[in-house]
Coordinates of C-alpha atoms in Angstrom, one line a residue:
M1 CA 0.0 0.0 0.0
N2 CA 1.3 3.4 -0.9
I3 CA 1.1 5.3 2.4
F4 CA 1.5 8.7 0.6
K5 CA -1.3 8.2 -1.8
R6 CA -3.7 10.5 0.0
T7 CA -1.3 13.3 0.8
S8 CA -1.4 16.8 -0.7
L9 CA 2.5 17.2 -1.0
K10 CA 4.0 18.8 -4.0
S11 CA 5.4 16.4 -6.6
S12 CA 9.0 17.4 -6.0
L13 CA 8.8 16.6 -2.3
A14 CA 7.1 13.3 -3.2
G15 CA 9.9 12.4 -5.5
V16 CA 12.5 13.0 -2.8
L17 CA 10.5 10.8 -0.3
M18 CA 10.2 8.1 -2.9
L19 CA 13.9 8.0 -3.4
I20 CA 14.4 7.6 0.3
V21 CA 12.0 4.7 0.4
V22 CA 13.6 3.1 -2.7
G23 CA 17.0 3.7 -1.3
G24 CA 16.0 2.0 2.0
F25 CA 14.7 -1.0 0.1
L26 CA 17.9 -1.4 -1.9
M27 CA 19.8 -1.3 1.3
G28 CA 17.7 -4.2 2.7
C29 CA 15.1 -2.2 4.8
Q30 CA 11.5 -3.1 4.4
P31 CA 8.9 -0.2 4.7
E32 CA 6.6 -0.5 7.7
T33 CA 2.9 -1.4 7.1
V34 CA 0.7 1.2 8.8
A35 CA -2.8 0.0 10.0
P36 CA -5.9 2.2 10.0
A37 CA -6.7 4.3 13.0
P38 CA -7.9 2.0 15.8
V39 CA -11.6 1.7 16.6
T40 CA -11.4 -0.9 19.3
P41 CA -9.6 -0.9 22.7
E42 CA -7.6 -3.9 21.6
G43 CA -6.6 -2.2 18.4
Y44 CA -5.4 0.9 20.3
R45 CA -3.4 -1.2 22.8
Q46 CA -1.7 -3.1 19.9
M47 CA -0.7 0.0 17.9
G48 CA 2.8 -0.2 16.5
S49 CA 5.3 2.7 16.4
A50 CA 4.5 3.5 12.8
D51 CA 0.8 3.6 13.6
R52 CA 1.4 6.0 16.5
R53 CA 3.5 8.3 14.3
R54 CA 0.8 8.5 11.7
H55 CA -2.3 8.4 13.8
H56 CA -2.0 11.3 16.3
D57 CA -4.2 10.9 19.5
S58 CA -6.3 13.9 18.5
N59 CA -7.2 12.3 15.2
I60 CA -8.0 9.0 16.9
I61 CA -10.4 10.8 19.2
I62 CA -12.1 12.7 16.4
R63 CA -12.7 9.5 14.4
N64 CA -14.0 7.5 17.3
L65 CA -16.3 10.3 18.7
A66 CA -17.8 10.4 15.2
R67 CA -18.3 6.6 15.4
V68 CA -20.0 6.8 18.8
Q69 CA -22.6 9.1 17.2
N70 CA -23.1 7.0 14.1
H71 CA -26.5 5.2 14.3
T72 CA -25.6 2.8 11.5
L73 CA -23.0 1.1 13.7
T74 CA -23.9 -1.6 16.3
P75 CA -24.1 -0.7 20.0
K76 CA -20.9 -2.6 20.6
Q77 CA -19.0 -0.8 17.8
R78 CA -20.1 2.5 19.3
T79 CA -19.2 1.5 22.8
D80 CA -15.8 0.2 21.6
S81 CA -15.1 3.6 20.1
L82 CA -16.0 5.4 23.3
E83 CA -13.6 3.1 25.2
V84 CA -10.9 4.0 22.7
V85 CA -11.4 7.7 23.4
Q86 CA -11.2 7.0 27.2
L87 CA -8.0 5.0 26.7
V88 CA -6.4 8.0 24.9
L89 CA -7.5 10.4 27.6
D90 CA -6.3 8.1 30.3
K91 CA -2.8 8.5 28.7
D92 CA -3.2 12.3 28.2
D93 CA -6.3 14.0 29.4
S94 CA -5.5 17.2 27.7
V95 CA -6.1 15.9 24.2
I96 CA -9.7 17.0 23.9
G97 CA -9.3 20.7 23.4
D98 CA -12.5 21.5 21.5
P99 CA -15.5 21.8 23.9
N100 CA -17.8 21.2 20.9
S101 CA -16.7 17.6 20.9
L102 CA -18.2 17.0 24.3
E103 CA -21.3 19.0 23.4
D104 CA -21.9 17.0 20.3
L105 CA -21.5 13.8 22.3
S106 CA -24.0 15.0 25.0
T107 CA -26.8 15.1 22.4
L108 CA -26.9 11.3 22.6
L109 CA -28.3 11.7 26.1
N110 CA -31.5 13.2 24.6
D111 CA -31.6 10.9 21.6
P112 CA -34.4 8.3 21.9
K113 CA -32.6 6.1 19.3
C114 CA -29.5 5.8 21.5
P115 CA -29.3 2.4 23.3
P116 CA -29.7 2.8 27.1
K117 CA -26.4 1.1 27.9
L118 CA -24.6 3.3 25.5
S119 CA -26.3 6.4 26.9
E120 CA -25.2 5.4 30.4
K121 CA -21.6 5.0 29.2
V122 CA -21.7 8.4 27.5
L123 CA -23.0 10.0 30.6
L124 CA -20.3 8.4 32.7
F125 CA -17.7 9.5 30.2
L126 CA -19.0 13.1 30.2
L127 CA -19.1 13.1 34.0
N128 CA -15.5 12.0 34.2
Q129 CA -14.6 14.8 31.7
N130 CA -16.4 17.3 34.1
Y131 CA -18.7 18.4 31.3
A132 CA -20.7 21.2 32.9
D133 CA -24.1 21.0 31.2
L134 CA -25.4 17.8 32.9
V135 CA -27.7 19.1 35.6
A136 CA -30.9 18.0 33.9
K137 CA -29.5 14.4 33.5
V138 CA -27.9 14.1 36.9
I139 CA -30.8 15.2 39.2
P140 CA -33.3 12.4 38.1
L141 CA -30.5 9.8 38.7
I142 CA -29.6 10.7 42.2
P143 CA -32.4 8.7 44.1
E144 CA -31.3 5.5 42.4
L145 CA -27.5 5.9 42.5
D146 CA -27.1 3.4 45.2
K147 CA -27.8 0.7 42.6
N148 CA -24.8 1.7 40.5
P149 CA -21.7 2.4 42.5
T150 CA -19.6 3.4 39.5
L151 CA -22.1 6.0 38.3
Q152 CA -22.7 7.1 41.9
A153 CA -19.0 7.9 42.5
A154 CA -18.8 9.8 39.2
V155 CA -22.0 11.8 39.9
L156 CA -20.8 12.8 43.4
E157 CA -17.5 13.9 42.1
W158 CA -19.2 15.9 39.4
L159 CA -21.5 17.6 41.9
S160 CA -18.6 18.6 44.1
N161 CA -17.0 20.2 41.1
N162 CA -20.2 21.7 39.8
P163 CA -22.3 22.8 42.8
V164 CA -25.9 23.7 41.8
P165 CA -28.3 24.7 44.6
D166 CA -31.3 22.9 43.0
T167 CA -29.5 19.5 43.4
L168 CA -29.4 19.6 47.2
G169 CA -32.6 17.7 47.6
G170 CA -31.5 14.9 45.3
V171 CA -28.1 14.7 47.0
V172 CA -29.7 14.5 50.5
R173 CA -32.2 11.8 49.4
A174 CA -29.4 9.7 48.0
W175 CA -27.3 10.3 51.1
A176 CA -30.2 9.1 53.3
K177 CA -30.2 5.8 51.4
E178 CA -26.6 5.0 52.5
P179 CA -26.7 1.9 54.7
T180 CA -24.3 3.3 57.2
A181 CA -22.9 6.6 58.3
T182 CA -19.3 5.5 57.8
G183 CA -19.5 4.3 54.2
K184 CA -16.9 5.1 51.5
N185 CA -19.0 8.0 50.1
E186 CA -19.6 9.7 53.4
T187 CA -16.9 12.3 53.0
T188 CA -17.9 13.0 49.4
Y189 CA -21.5 13.6 50.5
R190 CA -20.5 16.0 53.2
D191 CA -18.2 17.9 50.9
T192 CA -20.8 18.0 48.1
V193 CA -23.4 19.5 50.5
Q194 CA -20.9 22.1 51.6
Q195 CA -20.0 23.0 48.0
I196 CA -23.7 23.4 47.1
T197 CA -24.7 25.4 50.1
N198 CA -21.5 27.0 51.3
R199 CA -22.3 25.7 54.8
I200 CA -20.9 22.9 57.0
W201 CA -23.1 19.8 56.2
D202 CA -25.1 19.7 59.5
V203 CA -25.8 23.4 59.5
A204 CA -26.9 23.1 55.9
L205 CA -29.3 20.3 56.7
F206 CA -30.8 22.1 59.7
E207 CA -31.4 25.1 57.5
A208 CA -32.9 23.0 54.8
L209 CA -35.1 21.2 57.3
D210 CA -36.5 24.4 58.6
S211 CA -36.8 26.2 55.2
P212 CA -40.2 27.1 53.8
D213 CA -42.0 23.9 52.7
R214 CA -42.0 24.8 49.0
D215 CA -38.3 25.6 48.9
F216 CA -37.0 22.2 50.0
T217 CA -39.1 19.1 49.8
E218 CA -36.7 16.4 51.1
K219 CA -37.1 17.2 54.7
G220 CA -37.6 13.6 55.7
A221 CA -34.4 12.6 54.1
A222 CA -32.5 15.5 55.7
L223 CA -33.8 14.4 59.2
E224 CA -32.8 10.8 58.5
V225 CA -29.3 11.9 57.6
L226 CA -29.0 13.9 60.8
Y227 CA -30.6 11.2 62.9
K228 CA -28.0 8.6 61.8
R229 CA -25.0 10.9 62.3
M230 CA -25.6 13.1 65.4
D231 CA -25.8 12.3 69.1
G232 CA -29.5 11.8 70.0
K233 CA -29.5 14.3 72.9
K234 CA -27.6 16.9 70.9
L235 CA -29.9 16.5 67.9
R236 CA -33.1 16.9 70.1
T237 CA -31.7 20.0 71.8
K238 CA -30.8 21.5 68.4
L239 CA -34.3 20.8 66.9
L240 CA -36.1 22.2 70.0
G241 CA -34.0 25.3 69.8
L242 CA -35.0 26.2 66.2
S243 CA -37.5 29.0 65.6
P244 CA -39.9 26.9 63.5
Q245 CA -40.6 28.0 60.0
S246 CA -41.5 24.7 58.3
T247 CA -44.3 22.3 59.0
A248 CA -41.7 19.6 59.5
V249 CA -39.9 21.4 62.4
K250 CA -43.2 22.4 64.0
T251 CA -44.3 18.8 63.9
I252 CA -41.0 17.5 65.3
Q253 CA -41.1 20.0 68.2
C254 CA -44.7 19.0 69.0
F255 CA -44.0 15.3 69.2
L256 CA -40.8 15.8 71.1
R257 CA -42.6 17.9 73.8
N258 CA -45.7 15.7 74.0
F259 CA -44.3 12.2 73.5
G260 CA -40.5 12.5 73.8
Y261 CA -40.6 11.1 70.2
L262 CA -38.2 12.0 67.4
P263 CA -39.1 10.6 63.9
A264 CA -36.2 8.6 62.6
N265 CA -36.9 8.7 58.9
E266 CA -39.1 10.1 56.1
V267 CA -42.0 7.6 56.7
Q268 CA -42.2 8.4 60.4
L269 CA -42.0 12.2 59.8
K270 CA -44.7 12.1 57.2
N271 CA -47.0 10.1 59.5
C272 CA -46.4 12.7 62.3
E273 CA -47.1 15.6 59.9
I274 CA -50.4 14.1 58.9
I275 CA -51.4 13.8 62.6
F276 CA -50.1 17.3 63.4
V277 CA -52.1 18.9 60.5
Q278 CA -55.2 16.8 60.6
R279 CA -55.6 15.5 64.2
G280 CA -53.9 18.3 66.2
K281 CA -56.9 18.6 68.6
L282 CA -56.5 14.9 69.7
I283 CA -52.8 15.3 70.7
P284 CA -53.3 16.4 74.3
E285 CA -55.5 13.4 75.2
A286 CA -53.2 11.0 73.4
A287 CA -50.2 12.5 75.3
R288 CA -52.0 12.1 78.6
L289 CA -52.6 8.3 78.0
F290 CA -49.0 8.0 76.7
R291 CA -47.6 9.4 79.9
E292 CA -49.7 7.0 82.0
W293 CA -48.5 4.0 80.1
N294 CA -44.9 5.3 80.1
R295 CA -45.0 5.8 83.9
D296 CA -46.7 2.4 84.7
Y297 CA -45.3 0.1 82.0
G298 CA -42.2 1.9 80.5
Y299 CA -44.0 2.2 77.2
E300 CA -42.1 4.3 74.5
F301 CA -44.2 6.1 72.0
N302 CA -44.3 5.2 68.3
V303 CA -46.3 7.2 65.8
R304 CA -48.1 4.1 64.6
D305 CA -49.9 4.1 68.1
F306 CA -51.3 7.5 67.9
H307 CA -54.7 6.4 66.5
L308 CA -55.2 4.0 69.4
L309 CA -54.0 6.4 72.1
S310 CA -56.1 9.3 70.8
R311 CA -59.3 7.3 70.5
L312 CA -59.0 5.5 73.8
G313 CA -58.0 8.8 75.5
T314 CA -61.2 10.5 74.2
D315 CA -63.6 7.5 74.7
P316 CA -65.6 8.1 78.0
L317 CA -67.3 4.7 77.7
R318 CA -64.2 2.5 77.3
S319 CA -62.7 1.3 80.6
H320 CA -58.9 1.8 80.7
L321 CA -57.9 -1.7 81.5
K322 CA -54.6 -2.3 83.2
R323 CA -51.9 -4.5 81.6
T324 CA -52.6 -7.5 83.9
Q325 CA -56.4 -7.3 83.1
L326 CA -55.8 -7.2 79.4
I327 CA -53.4 -10.2 79.5
L328 CA -55.9 -12.3 81.6
E329 CA -58.9 -11.5 79.4
I330 CA -57.1 -12.0 76.1
G331 CA -55.4 -15.2 77.4
Q332 CA -58.8 -16.7 78.5
L333 CA -60.4 -15.9 75.2
L334 CA -57.6 -17.4 73.1
K335 CA -57.2 -20.4 75.3
A336 CA -60.8 -21.4 74.7
R337 CA -60.5 -21.1 70.9
R338 CA -59.1 -23.7 68.4
H339 CA -55.9 -22.7 66.6
V340 CA -54.1 -23.8 63.5
K341 CA -50.6 -24.8 64.6
D342 CA -47.3 -24.9 62.8
P343 CA -46.3 -28.6 62.7
A344 CA -42.6 -27.6 63.0
N345 CA -43.2 -25.5 66.1
P346 CA -46.7 -25.9 67.6
N347 CA -46.3 -23.1 70.1
K348 CA -44.7 -20.6 67.8
Y349 CA -47.6 -18.2 67.7
N350 CA -49.0 -18.9 71.2
F351 CA -50.1 -15.8 73.0
W352 CA -48.8 -16.7 76.4
L353 CA -45.3 -17.4 75.1
Q354 CA -45.2 -14.0 73.3
V355 CA -46.8 -11.9 76.0
D356 CA -43.5 -10.4 77.4
N357 CA -42.8 -9.1 73.9
L358 CA -46.2 -7.4 73.6
T359 CA -46.5 -3.7 74.3
M360 CA -49.6 -2.0 75.7
P361 CA -50.7 -1.0 72.1
D362 CA -50.2 -4.6 71.0
L363 CA -52.4 -5.9 73.8
W364 CA -55.1 -3.3 73.1
N365 CA -55.0 -4.0 69.4
I366 CA -55.4 -7.8 70.0
Y367 CA -58.2 -7.1 72.5
L368 CA -60.2 -4.9 70.1
L369 CA -59.5 -7.1 67.0
D370 CA -60.7 -10.1 68.9
E371 CA -63.9 -8.3 69.8
M372 CA -64.4 -7.3 66.1
L373 CA -63.8 -10.8 64.7
S374 CA -66.2 -12.4 67.3
R375 CA -69.2 -10.2 66.2
P376 CA -71.8 -12.1 64.1
L377 CA -72.1 -9.1 61.8
T378 CA -68.4 -9.0 61.1
Q379 CA -68.4 -12.8 60.4
K380 CA -71.3 -12.4 57.9
K381 CA -69.4 -9.6 56.1
L382 CA -66.3 -11.7 56.0
R383 CA -68.1 -14.6 54.3
L384 CA -69.2 -12.2 51.5
L385 CA -65.7 -10.9 51.3
A386 CA -64.1 -14.4 51.2
N387 CA -66.6 -15.6 48.5
N388 CA -65.9 -12.5 46.4
D389 CA -62.2 -13.0 46.7
L390 CA -62.4 -16.6 45.8
L391 CA -64.1 -15.7 42.5
D392 CA -61.7 -12.8 41.8
T393 CA -58.4 -14.3 40.6
K394 CA -56.8 -11.0 39.8
T395 CA -56.2 -9.5 43.2
Q396 CA -55.8 -10.1 46.9
Y397 CA -58.2 -8.2 49.2
G398 CA -57.0 -5.8 52.0
G399 CA -58.0 -2.8 54.0
L400 CA -57.7 -0.9 57.3
V401 CA -59.2 -1.2 60.8
F402 CA -60.2 2.0 62.6
Y403 CA -61.5 2.7 66.1
K404 CA -65.0 4.0 65.6
G405 CA -67.9 4.3 68.1
G406 CA -66.0 2.6 70.8
Q407 CA -64.9 -0.4 68.8
A408 CA -62.7 -1.7 66.0
E409 CA -64.3 -1.5 62.5
A410 CA -62.8 -2.8 59.3
T411 CA -63.0 -1.1 55.9
I412 CA -61.9 -2.8 52.6
Y413 CA -59.9 -0.7 50.1
P414 CA -59.6 -1.5 46.4
R415 CA -56.1 -2.3 45.2
A416 CA -53.9 0.3 43.5
A417 CA -55.3 1.2 40.0
D418 CA -52.0 0.4 38.3
A419 CA -51.4 -2.9 40.3
P420 CA -50.6 -6.0 38.3
N421 CA -53.0 -9.0 38.4
N422 CA -51.8 -11.1 41.4
D423 CA -54.1 -13.2 43.5
L424 CA -51.4 -13.7 46.2
A425 CA -50.3 -10.2 46.9
Y426 CA -52.0 -7.0 47.9
F427 CA -51.0 -3.7 46.3
P428 CA -52.3 -0.9 48.5
S429 CA -53.7 2.3 46.8
Q430 CA -52.4 5.7 47.6
R431 CA -55.6 6.4 49.5
L432 CA -55.0 3.4 51.8
L433 CA -51.4 4.5 52.4
R434 CA -52.6 8.0 53.2
E435 CA -55.5 7.1 55.5
G436 CA -53.6 4.2 57.0
Q437 CA -51.3 6.6 58.8
D438 CA -54.2 7.2 61.2
S439 CA -55.6 3.7 61.7
L440 CA -55.2 0.7 64.1
C441 CA -53.8 -1.7 61.6
R442 CA -54.0 -3.1 58.1
I443 CA -56.0 -6.2 57.0
I444 CA -54.6 -8.7 54.5
G445 CA -57.0 -11.4 53.4
H446 CA -55.9 -14.9 52.3
F447 CA -59.1 -16.1 50.7
D448 CA -57.9 -17.4 47.3
K449 CA -58.9 -21.0 48.3
I450 CA -61.7 -22.6 50.3
D451 CA -59.2 -24.2 52.7
R452 CA -55.7 -22.8 53.3
S453 CA -55.2 -24.7 56.6
N454 CA -51.8 -25.8 55.4
N455 CA -50.7 -22.3 54.6
V456 CA -52.2 -19.9 57.1
F457 CA -49.2 -18.1 58.6
P458 CA -47.9 -14.7 57.5
A459 CA -45.2 -14.8 54.8
A460 CA -41.7 -13.4 55.5
Q461 CA -42.2 -10.8 52.8
E462 CA -45.5 -9.6 54.4
L463 CA -43.8 -9.2 57.8
K464 CA -40.9 -7.3 56.2
Q465 CA -43.3 -4.9 54.5
A466 CA -45.0 -4.3 57.9
K467 CA -41.6 -3.6 59.5
D468 CA -40.5 -1.2 56.6
G469 CA -43.9 0.5 56.6
N470 CA -44.2 0.7 60.5
Y471 CA -47.7 -0.7 60.7
Y472 CA -49.6 -3.5 62.5
V473 CA -51.4 -6.2 60.4
L474 CA -54.3 -8.5 60.9
F475 CA -54.0 -11.5 58.6
L476 CA -57.3 -13.4 57.9
T477 CA -57.1 -16.8 56.2
R478 CA -59.9 -19.1 55.2
T479 CA -59.6 -22.6 56.7
G480 CA -62.8 -24.2 55.3
K481 CA -66.2 -23.5 53.9
N482 CA -67.5 -22.0 57.2
S483 CA -64.4 -20.9 59.0
F484 CA -61.3 -18.6 59.0
C485 CA -58.5 -17.9 61.4
G486 CA -56.7 -14.7 62.4
H487 CA -53.1 -13.8 63.1
Y488 CA -52.0 -10.5 64.5
A489 CA -48.5 -9.2 63.6
S490 CA -46.5 -6.2 64.9
P491 CA -43.8 -4.3 62.9
D492 CA -41.3 -5.8 65.5
G493 CA -42.0 -9.3 64.1
V494 CA -44.2 -10.6 66.9
V495 CA -47.0 -12.8 65.6
V496 CA -49.9 -14.0 67.7
S497 CA -52.6 -16.6 66.7
L498 CA -56.1 -15.3 67.4
G499 CA -57.6 -18.7 66.6
K500 CA -60.4 -19.9 64.4
F501 CA -63.8 -18.1 63.9
R502 CA -67.0 -18.9 62.1
L503 CA -68.0 -17.6 58.7
R504 CA -71.7 -17.0 59.0

């Protein structure tokens, strides 16, 4: 191959060069064969000296960036070319001098024809090049960064170099998802928050937490970050000392003063805010009963118990039973009832063996739920529900239990509108999630068969969901044509068999 064929040199110069080549040949030297510019990582690594003399790094980058943007090539060919560019820059990161090169490449991030994996690699490349115009792409990614450690590290580094105030909420939300407060990204998160806000990280988070509600929406995440990283006493003192501007801080101060309770995460803070805004008038009576239980039984408040405390505290007809009375009455009722037992561990869900792990709210919940399930009207309604669920193979039935008129009452809620067809899992609607913050517990129905006697116990996944969502659950399972059984479960993982009941 004539390596000078495509040059624009004058003929005289070409003649001189030809004589040199011919002279070299006559002296026994063979001319070097020069390969095309590399378009794969392997090709770049295997370049010979003649290849490197002819193919300057800047030309290799230009050619391969063009290939990355070429829709006629396969995704692998385009990815290979991007890796070639990265290899060149790893050797000398000053080669890309034209900012238009990165700008042209960034158009792929908005190109619907660009394969997702290639788009992610392009984003990672641009982040590593500190390309500035990436805010619109980075912010939506922040909540899910924990699933992609490589991209997470690149985004955090980019944010520290390109502080943008609007990204604070996304950064804090991602930070709250970190499993520990001593992870490898901890310093980077703190530095990034400081870069964005020009404040030390904890000062910045306190300011964000107490900023007007519309200015910063990730208050639950900010509280969770502080909760995991500050001494509890110091954190409480700091929060109580704020001059409250936001609903979040007003809520936190109210629950600290009335219940000694500090929400630990976003879910708990949201629950407290709903109560503070919608049920504020019930707080004094709930706090009074809390103090009584705390004094007599060492009970520590949890926001999931507010519904019970506030309704019992304002019910003049309901006797306030002592703990020993509740235990004896419940124990006698459950002892007289038949139970479906676990063959591997017959006493696993026995009330008397679990009683030391049951709080006052647990005991009251069981007492009220047992009353509800024993009522003939409830048993008639449950037969209709069980029969309907048996015919409906698309969804599992569920709902909530409320304290109304001095007793527990169940309400069934349709599943979420966008839920998939699944007869063995309940997908709660947004309405249930919202109203469930002020309820006794959830109901999950296992009515997909006439007789589920061999599979009546709560599944591990169901108990995990209760723990993560911080709610109590009443599981109802059909055990025959005319019977069902109940199991009560707390978010702490305590499960008690309520026994078998009639379907009327």
